[in-house]
PDB file of C-alpha atoms in Angstrom:
ATOM      1  CA  MET A  15    -131.951  53.989  -1.463  1.00 79.00           C
ATOM      2  CA  LYS A  16    -129.689  51.381  -2.618  1.00 92.00           C
ATOM      3  CA  ILE A  17    -126.880  51.479  -0.107  1.00 96.00           C
ATOM      4  CA  GLU A  18    -124.769  48.647  -1.058  1.00 97.00           C
ATOM      5  CA  GLY A  19    -121.192  49.607  -2.099  1.00 96.00           C
ATOM      6  CA  LYS A  20    -121.776  53.392  -1.093  1.00 97.00           C
ATOM      7  CA  SER A  21    -119.259  54.921   1.635  1.00 97.00           C
ATOM      8  CA  VAL A  22    -120.788  56.157   4.768  1.00 98.00           C
ATOM      9  CA  ILE A  23    -119.836  58.126   7.706  1.00 98.00           C
ATOM     10  CA  VAL A  24    -121.653  58.000  10.767  1.00 98.00           C
ATOM     11  CA  ALA A  25    -120.623  60.592  13.176  1.00 98.00           C
ATOM     12  CA  GLY A  26    -121.267  59.631  16.817  1.00 98.00           C
ATOM     13  CA  GLY A  27    -121.035  55.820  15.795  1.00 98.00           C
ATOM     14  CA  THR A  28    -120.227  53.873  19.041  1.00 98.00           C
ATOM     15  CA  SER A  29    -123.279  53.924  20.876  1.00 97.00           C
ATOM     16  CA  GLY A  30    -126.998  54.394  20.846  1.00 97.00           C
ATOM     17  CA  LEU A  31    -128.530  55.230  17.731  1.00 97.00           C
ATOM     18  CA  GLY A  32    -125.389  55.964  15.950  1.00 98.00           C
ATOM     19  CA  GLU A  33    -124.112  52.502  16.785  1.00 98.00           C
ATOM     20  CA  ALA A  34    -127.704  50.904  15.586  1.00 98.00           C
ATOM     21  CA  THR A  35    -127.255  53.215  12.188  1.00 98.00           C
ATOM     22  CA  VAL A  36    -123.744  51.777  11.554  1.00 98.00           C
ATOM     23  CA  ARG A  37    -124.532  48.152  12.079  1.00 98.00           C
ATOM     24  CA  LYS A  38    -127.816  48.533   9.912  1.00 98.00           C
ATOM     25  CA  LEU A  39    -125.886  50.330   7.075  1.00 98.00           C
ATOM     26  CA  HIS A  40    -123.103  47.698   7.073  1.00 98.00           C
ATOM     27  CA  SER A  41    -125.288  44.793   7.121  1.00 97.00           C
ATOM     28  CA  GLN A  42    -126.805  46.365   3.938  1.00 97.00           C
ATOM     29  CA  GLY A  43    -123.263  46.384   2.065  1.00 97.00           C
ATOM     30  CA  ALA A  44    -122.236  49.893   3.087  1.00 98.00           C
ATOM     31  CA  ARG A  45    -118.622  50.623   3.416  1.00 98.00           C
ATOM     32  CA  VAL A  46    -118.861  52.514   7.097  1.00 98.00           C
ATOM     33  CA  THR A  47    -116.526  54.651   8.629  1.00 98.00           C
ATOM     34  CA  ILE A  48    -117.363  55.179  12.531  1.00 98.00           C
ATOM     35  CA  LEU A  49    -116.602  58.627  13.905  1.00 98.00           C
ATOM     36  CA  ASP A  50    -116.448  59.229  17.726  1.00 98.00           C
ATOM     37  CA  VAL A  51    -114.295  60.018  20.720  1.00 98.00           C
ATOM     38  CA  ASP A  52    -115.129  56.904  22.261  1.00 98.00           C
ATOM     39  CA  SER A  53    -111.910  54.903  21.079  1.00 97.00           C
ATOM     40  CA  ASP A  54    -112.311  51.681  23.014  1.00 98.00           C
ATOM     41  CA  ARG A  55    -115.874  51.239  21.819  1.00 98.00           C
ATOM     42  CA  GLY A  56    -115.150  52.232  18.217  1.00 98.00           C
ATOM     43  CA  LYS A  57    -112.334  49.452  17.805  1.00 97.00           C
ATOM     44  CA  THR A  58    -114.622  46.722  19.414  1.00 97.00           C
ATOM     45  CA  LEU A  59    -117.389  47.702  16.799  1.00 98.00           C
ATOM     46  CA  GLN A  60    -114.891  48.126  14.054  1.00 97.00           C
ATOM     47  CA  SER A  61    -113.509  44.546  15.313  1.00 96.00           C
ATOM     48  CA  ASP A  62    -116.989  43.352  15.467  1.00 97.00           C
ATOM     49  CA  LEU A  63    -117.989  44.436  11.780  1.00 97.00           C
ATOM     50  CA  LYS A  64    -114.726  43.568  10.206  1.00 90.00           C
ATOM     51  CA  GLN A  65    -114.304  43.896   6.576  1.00 94.00           C
ATOM     52  CA  GLY A  66    -116.155  47.072   5.055  1.00 96.00           C
ATOM     53  CA  SER A  67    -115.607  49.003   8.458  1.00 97.00           C
ATOM     54  CA  ALA A  68    -113.208  51.459   9.809  1.00 97.00           C
ATOM     55  CA  PHE A  69    -113.136  53.590  13.016  1.00 98.00           C
ATOM     56  CA  ILE A  70    -111.164  56.853  13.146  1.00 98.00           C
ATOM     57  CA  GLU A  71    -111.146  58.731  16.608  1.00 98.00           C
ATOM     58  CA  THR A  72    -112.577  62.068  15.888  1.00 98.00           C
ATOM     59  CA  ASP A  73    -113.931  65.201  17.804  1.00 98.00           C
ATOM     60  CA  VAL A  74    -116.878  66.583  16.093  1.00 98.00           C
ATOM     61  CA  ARG A  75    -116.070  70.129  17.677  1.00 97.00           C
ATOM     62  CA  ASP A  76    -112.805  70.050  15.980  1.00 97.00           C
ATOM     63  CA  GLU A  77    -112.507  71.060  12.287  1.00 98.00           C
ATOM     64  CA  THR A  78    -108.904  69.800  11.745  1.00 98.00           C
ATOM     65  CA  SER A  79    -110.062  66.461  13.275  1.00 98.00           C
ATOM     66  CA  VAL A  80    -113.247  66.182  11.211  1.00 98.00           C
ATOM     67  CA  GLN A  81    -111.001  66.963   7.864  1.00 98.00           C
ATOM     68  CA  LEU A  82    -108.567  64.144   8.551  1.00 98.00           C
ATOM     69  CA  ALA A  83    -111.103  61.679   9.220  1.00 98.00           C
ATOM     70  CA  ILE A  84    -113.056  62.768   6.111  1.00 98.00           C
ATOM     71  CA  ASP A  85    -109.998  62.582   3.957  1.00 98.00           C
ATOM     72  CA  GLN A  86    -108.983  59.238   5.519  1.00 97.00           C
ATOM     73  CA  ALA A  87    -112.608  57.898   5.068  1.00 97.00           C
ATOM     74  CA  ILE A  88    -112.591  58.821   1.362  1.00 97.00           C
ATOM     75  CA  GLN A  89    -109.082  57.181   0.987  1.00 97.00           C
ATOM     76  CA  GLN A  90    -109.885  53.815   2.384  1.00 95.00           C
ATOM     77  CA  HIS A  91    -113.209  53.604   1.046  1.00 95.00           C
ATOM     78  CA  GLY A  92    -113.134  55.113  -2.351  1.00 92.00           C
ATOM     79  CA  GLY A  93    -115.211  58.611  -1.902  1.00 94.00           C
ATOM     80  CA  LEU A  94    -117.927  59.518   0.384  1.00 97.00           C
ATOM     81  CA  HIS A  95    -121.633  59.385  -0.657  1.00 97.00           C
ATOM     82  CA  VAL A  96    -123.531  59.240   2.884  1.00 97.00           C
ATOM     83  CA  LEU A  97    -122.871  61.339   6.268  1.00 98.00           C
ATOM     84  CA  VAL A  98    -125.034  60.406   9.132  1.00 98.00           C
ATOM     85  CA  ASN A  99    -124.839  62.692  12.104  1.00 97.00           C
ATOM     86  CA  CYS A 100    -125.394  60.992  15.638  1.00 97.00           C
ATOM     87  CA  ALA A 101    -122.887  62.592  17.726  1.00 97.00           C
ATOM     88  CA  GLY A 102    -124.510  64.346  20.720  1.00 96.00           C
ATOM     89  CA  ILE A 103    -124.513  64.666  24.501  1.00 95.00           C
ATOM     90  CA  LEU A 104    -127.522  65.139  26.920  1.00 92.00           C
ATOM     91  CA  ILE A 105    -127.145  66.719  30.374  1.00 91.00           C
ATOM     92  CA  ALA A 106    -130.405  66.546  32.176  1.00 89.00           C
ATOM     93  CA  GLU A 107    -130.033  69.419  34.741  1.00 90.00           C
ATOM     94  CA  LYS A 108    -132.442  72.028  36.148  1.00 92.00           C
ATOM     95  CA  VAL A 109    -131.633  75.761  35.205  1.00 94.00           C
ATOM     96  CA  LEU A 110    -131.658  76.467  39.147  1.00 94.00           C
ATOM     97  CA  GLY A 111    -131.035  73.525  41.190  1.00 92.00           C
ATOM     98  CA  LYS A 112    -130.158  72.748  44.814  1.00 92.00           C
ATOM     99  CA  GLU A 113    -126.788  73.331  44.031  1.00 90.00           C
ATOM    100  CA  GLY A 114    -127.214  76.612  42.311  1.00 93.00           C
ATOM    101  CA  PRO A 115    -127.480  77.656  38.568  1.00 95.00           C
ATOM    102  CA  HIS A 116    -126.787  75.264  35.738  1.00 93.00           C
ATOM    103  CA  ASP A 117    -123.293  74.945  35.135  1.00 93.00           C
ATOM    104  CA  LEU A 118    -122.721  77.314  32.116  1.00 96.00           C
ATOM    105  CA  GLY A 119    -119.756  75.145  30.970  1.00 95.00           C
ATOM    106  CA  ARG A 120    -121.558  71.985  30.565  1.00 94.00           C
ATOM    107  CA  PHE A 121    -124.346  73.729  28.736  1.00 95.00           C
ATOM    108  CA  ALA A 122    -121.797  74.912  26.253  1.00 96.00           C
ATOM    109  CA  ASP A 123    -120.246  71.122  25.736  1.00 96.00           C
ATOM    110  CA  VAL A 124    -124.107  70.307  24.735  1.00 96.00           C
ATOM    111  CA  ILE A 125    -123.884  72.988  22.316  1.00 97.00           C
ATOM    112  CA  GLN A 126    -120.601  72.430  21.015  1.00 97.00           C
ATOM    113  CA  ILE A 127    -121.069  68.919  20.067  1.00 97.00           C
ATOM    114  CA  ASN A 128    -124.707  68.722  19.340  1.00 97.00           C
ATOM    115  CA  LEU A 129    -125.101  71.922  17.292  1.00 97.00           C
ATOM    116  CA  ILE A 130    -121.364  73.071  16.100  1.00 97.00           C
ATOM    117  CA  GLY A 131    -120.302  69.426  15.623  1.00 98.00           C
ATOM    118  CA  THR A 132    -122.893  68.553  13.431  1.00 97.00           C
ATOM    119  CA  PHE A 133    -122.639  71.696  11.540  1.00 98.00           C
ATOM    120  CA  ASN A 134    -118.777  71.059  11.293  1.00 98.00           C
ATOM    121  CA  THR A 135    -119.333  67.592  10.002  1.00 98.00           C
ATOM    122  CA  LEU A 136    -121.970  68.472   7.446  1.00 98.00           C
ATOM    123  CA  ARG A 137    -120.185  71.423   5.673  1.00 98.00           C
ATOM    124  CA  LEU A 138    -116.587  69.459   5.530  1.00 98.00           C
ATOM    125  CA  ALA A 139    -118.560  66.333   4.220  1.00 98.00           C
ATOM    126  CA  ALA A 140    -120.467  68.156   1.819  1.00 97.00           C
ATOM    127  CA  ALA A 141    -117.397  70.261   0.428  1.00 97.00           C
ATOM    128  CA  ALA A 142    -115.679  66.554   0.004  1.00 96.00           C
TER     129      ALA A 142
END
């Protein structure tokens, strides 16, 4: 795939696999928009990459947040060609541990970000 000149959004793009994806796509000439809740890391990454990159603080669980980010990415980079979903969290905890049952709220956060967030960004990017 020729990526040079393409407009790409990377959700969860400030660390780990997301950051590596952002850096690789940017090095190949893509115009990359980085979406993440970590604004400090996002601003630092965007500053490192300079031209051809943008950071937008975005919560993948929130429809309005994602839609605004997609709209802004399209406006800044002249369209949207690719979405890469890397947003996700992991909680390593036993179902039943010494402190009792696994906290349902923490499990719900994992599902909201990893599953609902992925679907949310996918559906809104596809519509764009």
